[in-house]
Short mmCIF file of C-alpha atoms and ligand atoms in Angstrom, two decimals:
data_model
loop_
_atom_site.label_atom_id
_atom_site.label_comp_id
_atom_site.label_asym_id
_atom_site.label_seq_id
_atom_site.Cartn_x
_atom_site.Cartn_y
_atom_site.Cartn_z
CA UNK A 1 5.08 -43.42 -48.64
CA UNK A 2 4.44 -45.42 -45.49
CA UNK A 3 4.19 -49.61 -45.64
CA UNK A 4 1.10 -50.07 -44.45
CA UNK A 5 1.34 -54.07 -45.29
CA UNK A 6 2.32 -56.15 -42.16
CA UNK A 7 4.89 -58.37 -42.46
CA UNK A 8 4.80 -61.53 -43.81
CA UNK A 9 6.70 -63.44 -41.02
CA UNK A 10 5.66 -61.11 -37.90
CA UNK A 11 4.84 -63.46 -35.13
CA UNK A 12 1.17 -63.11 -33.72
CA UNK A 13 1.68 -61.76 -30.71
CA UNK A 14 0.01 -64.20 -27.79
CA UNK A 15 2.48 -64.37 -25.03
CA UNK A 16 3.84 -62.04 -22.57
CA UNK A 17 7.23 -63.16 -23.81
CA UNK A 18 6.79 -61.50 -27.52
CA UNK A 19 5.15 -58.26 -26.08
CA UNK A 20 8.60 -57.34 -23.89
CA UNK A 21 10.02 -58.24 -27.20
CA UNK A 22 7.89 -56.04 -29.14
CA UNK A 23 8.03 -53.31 -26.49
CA UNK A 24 11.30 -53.37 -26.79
CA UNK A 25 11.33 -53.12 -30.24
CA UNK A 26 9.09 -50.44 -30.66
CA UNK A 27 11.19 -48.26 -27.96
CA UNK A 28 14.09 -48.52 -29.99
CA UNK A 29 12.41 -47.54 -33.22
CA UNK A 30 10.32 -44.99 -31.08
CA UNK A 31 13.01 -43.13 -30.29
CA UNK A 32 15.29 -42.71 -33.67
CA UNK A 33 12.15 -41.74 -35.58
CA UNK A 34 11.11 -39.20 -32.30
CA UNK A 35 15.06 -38.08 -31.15
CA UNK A 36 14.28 -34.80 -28.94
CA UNK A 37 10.55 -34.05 -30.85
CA UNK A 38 7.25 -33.32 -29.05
CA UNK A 39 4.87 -35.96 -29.83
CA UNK A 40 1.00 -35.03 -29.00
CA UNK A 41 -1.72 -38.10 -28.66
CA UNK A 42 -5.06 -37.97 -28.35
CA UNK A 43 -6.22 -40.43 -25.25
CA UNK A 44 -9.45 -41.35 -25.05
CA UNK A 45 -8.70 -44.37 -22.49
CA UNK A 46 -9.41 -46.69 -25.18
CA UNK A 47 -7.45 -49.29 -25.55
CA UNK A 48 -5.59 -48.32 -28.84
CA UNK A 49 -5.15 -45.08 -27.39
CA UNK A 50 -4.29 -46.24 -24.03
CA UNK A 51 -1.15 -48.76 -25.33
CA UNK A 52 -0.11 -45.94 -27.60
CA UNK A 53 0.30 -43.76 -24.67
CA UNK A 54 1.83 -46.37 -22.05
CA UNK A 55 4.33 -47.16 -25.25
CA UNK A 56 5.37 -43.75 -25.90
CA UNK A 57 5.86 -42.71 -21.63
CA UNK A 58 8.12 -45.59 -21.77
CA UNK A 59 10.03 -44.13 -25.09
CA UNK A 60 10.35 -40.65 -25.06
CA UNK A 61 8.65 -39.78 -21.42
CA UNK A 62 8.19 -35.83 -21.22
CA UNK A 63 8.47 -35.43 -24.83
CA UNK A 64 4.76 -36.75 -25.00
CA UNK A 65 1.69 -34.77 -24.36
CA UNK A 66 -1.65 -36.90 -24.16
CA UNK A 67 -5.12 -34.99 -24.58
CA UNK A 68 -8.21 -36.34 -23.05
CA UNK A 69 -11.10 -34.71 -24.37
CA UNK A 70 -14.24 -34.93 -21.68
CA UNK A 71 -17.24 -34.80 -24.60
CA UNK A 72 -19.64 -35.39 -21.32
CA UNK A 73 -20.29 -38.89 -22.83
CA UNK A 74 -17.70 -40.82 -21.66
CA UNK A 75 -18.76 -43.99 -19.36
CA UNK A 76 -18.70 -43.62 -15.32
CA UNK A 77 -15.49 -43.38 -13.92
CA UNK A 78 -13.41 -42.89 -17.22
CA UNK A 79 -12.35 -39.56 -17.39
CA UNK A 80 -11.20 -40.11 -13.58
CA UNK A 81 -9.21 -43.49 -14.76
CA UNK A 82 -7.84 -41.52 -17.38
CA UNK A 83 -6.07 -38.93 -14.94
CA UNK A 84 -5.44 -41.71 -12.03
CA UNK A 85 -3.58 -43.90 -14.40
CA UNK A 86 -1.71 -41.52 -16.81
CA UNK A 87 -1.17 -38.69 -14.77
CA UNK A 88 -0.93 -40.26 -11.60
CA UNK A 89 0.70 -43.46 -11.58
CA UNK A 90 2.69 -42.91 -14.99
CA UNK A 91 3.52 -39.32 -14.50
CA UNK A 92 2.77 -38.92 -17.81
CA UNK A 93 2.00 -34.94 -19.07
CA UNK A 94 -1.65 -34.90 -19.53
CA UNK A 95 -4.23 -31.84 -20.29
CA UNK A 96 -7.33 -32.69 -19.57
CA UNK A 97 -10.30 -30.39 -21.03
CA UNK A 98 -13.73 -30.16 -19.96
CA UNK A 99 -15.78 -29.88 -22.30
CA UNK A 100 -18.76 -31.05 -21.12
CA UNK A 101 -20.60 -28.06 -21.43
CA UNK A 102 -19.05 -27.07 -24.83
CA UNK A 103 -20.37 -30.54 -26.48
CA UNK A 104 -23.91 -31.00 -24.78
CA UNK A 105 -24.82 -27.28 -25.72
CA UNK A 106 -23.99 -28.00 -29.00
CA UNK A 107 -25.55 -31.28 -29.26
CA UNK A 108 -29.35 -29.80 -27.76
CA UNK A 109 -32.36 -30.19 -29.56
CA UNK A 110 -30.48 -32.28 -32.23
CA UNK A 111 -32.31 -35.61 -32.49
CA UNK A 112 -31.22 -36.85 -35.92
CA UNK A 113 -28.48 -39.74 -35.05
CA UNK A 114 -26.17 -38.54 -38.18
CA UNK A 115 -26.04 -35.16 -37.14
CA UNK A 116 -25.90 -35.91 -33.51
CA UNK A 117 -22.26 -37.87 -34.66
CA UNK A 118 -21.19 -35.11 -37.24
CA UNK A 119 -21.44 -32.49 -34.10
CA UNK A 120 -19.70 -34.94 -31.72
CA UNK A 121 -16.78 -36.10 -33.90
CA UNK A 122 -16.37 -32.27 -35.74
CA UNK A 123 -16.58 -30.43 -31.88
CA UNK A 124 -14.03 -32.77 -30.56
CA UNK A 125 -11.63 -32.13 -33.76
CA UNK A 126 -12.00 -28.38 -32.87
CA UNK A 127 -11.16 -29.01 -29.10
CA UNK A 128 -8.33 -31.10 -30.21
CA UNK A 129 -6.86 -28.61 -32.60
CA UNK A 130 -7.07 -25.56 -30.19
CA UNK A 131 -5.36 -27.59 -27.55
CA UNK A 132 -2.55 -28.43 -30.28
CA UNK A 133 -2.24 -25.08 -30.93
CA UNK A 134 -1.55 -23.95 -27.12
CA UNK A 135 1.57 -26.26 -27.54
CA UNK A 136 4.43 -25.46 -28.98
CA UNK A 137 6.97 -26.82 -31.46
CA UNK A 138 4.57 -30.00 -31.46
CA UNK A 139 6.47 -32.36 -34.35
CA UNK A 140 4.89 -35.16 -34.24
CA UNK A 141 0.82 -36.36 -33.94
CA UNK A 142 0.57 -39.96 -32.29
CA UNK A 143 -2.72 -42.11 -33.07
CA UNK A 144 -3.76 -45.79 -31.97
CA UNK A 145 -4.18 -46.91 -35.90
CA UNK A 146 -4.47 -50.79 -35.60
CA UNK A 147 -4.18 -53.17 -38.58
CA UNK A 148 -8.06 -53.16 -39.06
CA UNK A 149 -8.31 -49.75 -39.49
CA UNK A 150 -6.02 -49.85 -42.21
CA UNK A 151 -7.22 -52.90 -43.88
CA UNK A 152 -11.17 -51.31 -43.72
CA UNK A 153 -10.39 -47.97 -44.95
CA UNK A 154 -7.48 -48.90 -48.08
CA UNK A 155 -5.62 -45.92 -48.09
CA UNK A 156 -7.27 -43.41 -45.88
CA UNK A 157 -4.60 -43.74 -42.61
CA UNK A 158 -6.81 -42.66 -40.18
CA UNK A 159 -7.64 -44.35 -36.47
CA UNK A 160 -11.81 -45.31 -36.61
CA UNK A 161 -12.59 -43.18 -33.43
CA UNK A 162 -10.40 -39.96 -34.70
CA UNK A 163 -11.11 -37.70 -38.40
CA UNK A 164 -8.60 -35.50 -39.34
CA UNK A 165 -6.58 -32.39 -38.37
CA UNK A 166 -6.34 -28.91 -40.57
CA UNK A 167 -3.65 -29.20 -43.42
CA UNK A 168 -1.62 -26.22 -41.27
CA UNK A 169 -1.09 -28.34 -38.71
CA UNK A 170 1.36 -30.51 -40.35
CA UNK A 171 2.47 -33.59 -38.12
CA UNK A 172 4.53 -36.63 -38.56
CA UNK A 173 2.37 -39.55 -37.80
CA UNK A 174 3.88 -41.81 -35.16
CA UNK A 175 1.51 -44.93 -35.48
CA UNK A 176 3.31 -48.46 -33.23
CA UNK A 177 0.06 -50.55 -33.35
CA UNK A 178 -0.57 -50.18 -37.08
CA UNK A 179 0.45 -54.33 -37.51
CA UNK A 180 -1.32 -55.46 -34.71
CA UNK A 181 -4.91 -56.71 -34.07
CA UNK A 182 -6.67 -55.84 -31.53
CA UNK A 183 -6.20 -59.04 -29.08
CA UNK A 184 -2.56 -58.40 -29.35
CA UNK A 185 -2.86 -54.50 -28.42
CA UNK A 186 -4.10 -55.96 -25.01
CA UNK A 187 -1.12 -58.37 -24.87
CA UNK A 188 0.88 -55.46 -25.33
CA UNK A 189 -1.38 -53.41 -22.97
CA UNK A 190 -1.02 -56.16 -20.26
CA UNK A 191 2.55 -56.42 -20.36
CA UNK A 192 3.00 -52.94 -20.17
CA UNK A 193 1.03 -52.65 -16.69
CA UNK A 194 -1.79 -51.10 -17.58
CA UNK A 195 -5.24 -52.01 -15.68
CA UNK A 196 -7.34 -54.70 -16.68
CA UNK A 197 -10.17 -52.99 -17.00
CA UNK A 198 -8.66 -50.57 -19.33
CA UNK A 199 -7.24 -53.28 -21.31
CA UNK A 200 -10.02 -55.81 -21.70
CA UNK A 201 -12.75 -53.37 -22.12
CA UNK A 202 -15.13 -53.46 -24.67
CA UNK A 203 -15.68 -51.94 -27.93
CA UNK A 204 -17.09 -47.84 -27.18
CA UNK A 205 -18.24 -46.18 -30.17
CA UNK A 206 -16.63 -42.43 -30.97
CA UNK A 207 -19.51 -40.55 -29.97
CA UNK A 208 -19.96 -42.59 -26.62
CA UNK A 209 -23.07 -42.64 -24.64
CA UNK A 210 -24.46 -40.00 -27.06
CA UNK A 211 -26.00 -42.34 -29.79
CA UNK A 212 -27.50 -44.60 -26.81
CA UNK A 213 -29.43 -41.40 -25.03
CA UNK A 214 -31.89 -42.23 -28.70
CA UNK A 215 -32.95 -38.77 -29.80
CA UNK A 216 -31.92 -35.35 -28.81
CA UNK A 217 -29.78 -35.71 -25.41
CA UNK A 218 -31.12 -34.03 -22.28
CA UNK A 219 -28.27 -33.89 -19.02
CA UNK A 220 -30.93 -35.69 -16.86
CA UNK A 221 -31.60 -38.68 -19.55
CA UNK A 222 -27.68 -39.01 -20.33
CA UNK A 223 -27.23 -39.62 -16.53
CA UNK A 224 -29.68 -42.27 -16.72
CA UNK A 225 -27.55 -43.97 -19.65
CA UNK A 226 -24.08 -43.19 -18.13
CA UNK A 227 -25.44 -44.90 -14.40
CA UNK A 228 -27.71 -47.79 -15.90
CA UNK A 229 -24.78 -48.59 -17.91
CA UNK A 230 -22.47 -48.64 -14.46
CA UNK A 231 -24.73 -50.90 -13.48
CA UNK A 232 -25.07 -53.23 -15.79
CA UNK A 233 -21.04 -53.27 -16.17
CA UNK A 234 -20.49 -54.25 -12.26
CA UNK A 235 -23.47 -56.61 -11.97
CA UNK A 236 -21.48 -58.46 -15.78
CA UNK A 237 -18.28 -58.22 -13.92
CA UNK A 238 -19.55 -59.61 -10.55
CA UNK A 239 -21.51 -62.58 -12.45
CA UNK A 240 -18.20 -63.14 -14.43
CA UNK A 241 -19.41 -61.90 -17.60
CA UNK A 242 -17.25 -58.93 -18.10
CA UNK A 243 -14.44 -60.12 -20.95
CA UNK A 244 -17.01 -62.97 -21.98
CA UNK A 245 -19.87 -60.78 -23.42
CA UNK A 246 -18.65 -59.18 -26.80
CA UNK A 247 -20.43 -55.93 -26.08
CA UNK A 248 -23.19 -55.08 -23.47
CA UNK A 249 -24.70 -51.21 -22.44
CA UNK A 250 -28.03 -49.78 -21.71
CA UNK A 251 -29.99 -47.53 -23.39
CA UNK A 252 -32.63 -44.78 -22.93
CA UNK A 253 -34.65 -43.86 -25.23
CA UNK A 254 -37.13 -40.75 -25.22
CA UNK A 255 -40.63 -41.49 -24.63
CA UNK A 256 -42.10 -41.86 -20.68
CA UNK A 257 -44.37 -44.42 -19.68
CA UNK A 258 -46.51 -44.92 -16.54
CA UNK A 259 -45.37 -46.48 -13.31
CA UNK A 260 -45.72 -46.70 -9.31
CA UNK A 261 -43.05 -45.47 -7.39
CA UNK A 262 -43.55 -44.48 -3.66
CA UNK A 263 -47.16 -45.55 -3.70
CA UNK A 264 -47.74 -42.88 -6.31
CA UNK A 265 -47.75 -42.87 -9.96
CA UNK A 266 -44.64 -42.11 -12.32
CA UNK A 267 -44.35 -41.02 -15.48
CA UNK A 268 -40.29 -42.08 -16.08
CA UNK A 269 -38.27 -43.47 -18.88
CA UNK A 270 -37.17 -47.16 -19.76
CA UNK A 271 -33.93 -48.56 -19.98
CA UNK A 272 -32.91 -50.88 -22.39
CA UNK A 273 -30.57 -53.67 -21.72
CA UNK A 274 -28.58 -54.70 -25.01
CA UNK A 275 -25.83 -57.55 -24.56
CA UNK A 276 -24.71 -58.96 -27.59
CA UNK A 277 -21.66 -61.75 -29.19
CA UNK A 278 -20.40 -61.30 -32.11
CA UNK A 279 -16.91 -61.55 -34.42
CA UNK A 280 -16.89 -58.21 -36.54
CA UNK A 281 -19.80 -56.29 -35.58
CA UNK A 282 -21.73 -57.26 -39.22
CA UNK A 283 -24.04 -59.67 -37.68
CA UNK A 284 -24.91 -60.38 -33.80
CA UNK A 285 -26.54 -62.68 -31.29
CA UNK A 286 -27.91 -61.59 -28.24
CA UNK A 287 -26.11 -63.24 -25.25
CA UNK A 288 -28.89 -65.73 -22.94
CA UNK A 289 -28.63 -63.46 -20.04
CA UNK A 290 -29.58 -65.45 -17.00
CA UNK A 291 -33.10 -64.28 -15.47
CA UNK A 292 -32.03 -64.02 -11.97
CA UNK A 293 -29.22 -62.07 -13.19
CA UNK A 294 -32.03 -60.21 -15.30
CA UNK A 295 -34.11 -59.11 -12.59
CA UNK A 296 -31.38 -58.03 -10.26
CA UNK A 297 -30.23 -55.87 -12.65
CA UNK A 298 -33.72 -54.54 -12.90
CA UNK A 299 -34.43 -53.85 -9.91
CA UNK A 300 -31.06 -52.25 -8.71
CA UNK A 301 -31.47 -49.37 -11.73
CA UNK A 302 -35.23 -48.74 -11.18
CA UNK A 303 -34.48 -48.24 -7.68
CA UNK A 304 -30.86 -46.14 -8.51
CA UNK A 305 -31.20 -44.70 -11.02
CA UNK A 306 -33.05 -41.21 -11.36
CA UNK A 307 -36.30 -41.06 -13.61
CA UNK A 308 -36.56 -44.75 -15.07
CA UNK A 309 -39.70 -47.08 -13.70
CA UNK A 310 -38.84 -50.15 -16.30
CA UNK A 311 -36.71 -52.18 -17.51
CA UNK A 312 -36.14 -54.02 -21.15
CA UNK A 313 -33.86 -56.49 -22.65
CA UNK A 314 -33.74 -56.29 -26.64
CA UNK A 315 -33.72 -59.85 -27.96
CA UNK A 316 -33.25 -58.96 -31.54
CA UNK A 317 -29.88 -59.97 -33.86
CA UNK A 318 -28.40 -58.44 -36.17
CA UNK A 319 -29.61 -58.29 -38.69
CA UNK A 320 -32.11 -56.86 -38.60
CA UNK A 321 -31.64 -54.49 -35.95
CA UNK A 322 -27.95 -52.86 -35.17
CA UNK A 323 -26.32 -53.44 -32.48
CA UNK A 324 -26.36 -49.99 -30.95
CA UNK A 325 -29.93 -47.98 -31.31
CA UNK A 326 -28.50 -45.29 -32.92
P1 LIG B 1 -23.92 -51.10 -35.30
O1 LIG B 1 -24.81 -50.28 -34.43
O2 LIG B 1 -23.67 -50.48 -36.64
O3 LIG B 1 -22.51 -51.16 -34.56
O4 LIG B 1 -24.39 -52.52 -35.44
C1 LIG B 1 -21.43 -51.99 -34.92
C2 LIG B 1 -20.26 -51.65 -34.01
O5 LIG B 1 -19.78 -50.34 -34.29
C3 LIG B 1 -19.86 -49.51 -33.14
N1 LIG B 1 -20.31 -48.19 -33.60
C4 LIG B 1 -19.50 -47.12 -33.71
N2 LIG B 1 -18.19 -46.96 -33.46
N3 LIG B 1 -18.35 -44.69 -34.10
C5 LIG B 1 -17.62 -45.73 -33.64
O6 LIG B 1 -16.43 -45.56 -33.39
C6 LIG B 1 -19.68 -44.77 -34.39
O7 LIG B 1 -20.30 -43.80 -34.79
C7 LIG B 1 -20.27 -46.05 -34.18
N4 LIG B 1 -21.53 -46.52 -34.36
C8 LIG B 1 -21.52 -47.83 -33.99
C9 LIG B 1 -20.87 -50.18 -32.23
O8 LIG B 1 -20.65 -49.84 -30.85
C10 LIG B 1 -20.62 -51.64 -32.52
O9 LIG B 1 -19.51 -52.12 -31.79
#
């Protein structure tokens, strides 16, 4: 039986100071639970996922495989950090699977949101579990678990973006963030080099862009989302609102309206603007977006981005609406 309580007198961990201590720490403990095992991780490029990783390369090196699934809803740019960072720069071993294709054939015509995340979350577990079972003499099964996940879900062990494997494939869980909350995973993150813009990014639901293409996804209207939302993250960052705004994305939802682009009339999609504070995702405000701000945004994705003629920004709380659409 694991101890899933933290401890009493761990130190919250604010400074750069106690995360070499608790790197160091971890390495050590890392290492007699792992000796000469295979450990397998599956890295989204969240953060959880992302410290797990860095953690473990700096542990047991080789001995780690990291998996990053491409659903084909993954933000701009993220599959591509994924590779850069881990691969590249950390030398990390990392398969990466396409499967685009795989998910959004799956996924068409499917326009009720509950489905639309049973498909997404049961495909990837599938995609997951083949790739496991290319490997061999895999021991152990890594996972970003943080100390929320294990205080919201009593005594389920399970990370909130990840379900669970077969019974046949029978891993020891290796779990190093399971005491820590999630401002102190990007301590850890920062002090163990890893990009700021992996480590301050926002919160990204499990099934990604898919629940904010509203209704059943089409390629064409999920590259509206995944480049509206590029643009509304660089025009945040560039105003100084990335890090400030608790979570902001954009939206497209499936109806057509009219419009006039080229002197001639369009029939294209809106995009939504939703940018909202809040302290544990029960309840939300919307964050006062400046109007300048507002309209610049506006006008670079109606002139960018492919089959959209309008812009909205969605002023309502939460209660009573939720903060994604979906
Ligand atoms: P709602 O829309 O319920 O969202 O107000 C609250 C927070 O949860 C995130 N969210 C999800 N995260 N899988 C996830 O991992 C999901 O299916 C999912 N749905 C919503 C949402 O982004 C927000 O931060």
């Amino acid at each position: 039986m694991q101890n899933n309580v933290r401890p009493a007198d761990m130190k919250r961990i604010e400074t750069a100071e106690l995360a070499e201590a608790f790197i160091a720490e971890k390495i050590a403990e890392l290492r007699a639970q792992i000796g000469d095992g295979k450990v397998l991780l599956a890295l989204s490029g969240g953060v959880d996922s992302s410290v797990v990783a860095a953690l473990l390369i700096k542990a047991v090196g080789k001995q780690l495989t990291c998996v990053h699934v491409n659903h084909g809803l993954l933000r701009k740019g993220e599959p591509e950090q994924v590779i850069e960072v881990f691969r590249n720069q950390m030398d990390a071993n990392l398969v990466y699977v396409d499967a685009v294709d795989r998910f959004l054939d799956k996924l068409a015509g499917v326009d009720e949101p509950e489905k639309k995340r049973k498909i997404i979350g049961a495909e990837f577990i599938r995609v997951f579990e083949e790739e496991a079972r290319k490997l061999d003499g895999i021991k152990f099964l890594a996972q970003g678990t943080i100390y929320p996940d294990i205080l919201e879900s009593g005594p389920v062990k399970a990370h909130h973006n990840v379900g669970g494997l077969p019974e046949d494939l029978d891993f020891e869980l290796v779990e190093p963030l399971k005491f820590l909350f999630k401002d102190e995973v990007r301590v850890v993150g920062r002090a163990l080099g890893l990009p700021d813009g992996m480590v301050n990014r926002q919160p990204f639901p499990g099934p990604g862009l898919g629940v904010r293409c509203v209704g059943a996804i089409t390629r064409d209207r999920l590259e509206a989302v995944r480049e509206s939302d590029a643009i509304l993250r660089e025009e945040f960052a560039n105003a100084g609102l990335a890090g400030k705004v608790w979570q902001y994305f954009t939206i497209v939802p499936d109806f057509k309206s009219t419009g006039v682009k080229d002197g001639r009339r369009s029939y294209d999609w809106p995009v939504v603007i939703r940018a909202v504070n809040t302290r544990d995702a029960m309840s939300a405000t919307i964050e006062r977006i400046p109007y300048d701000l507002l309209e610049k945004i506006t006008a670079r994705i109606t002139s960018e981005v492919k089959g959209v003629n309008r812009v909205l920004y969605d002023l309502s709380p939460k209660p009573c609406a939720t903060i994604e659409w979906e």
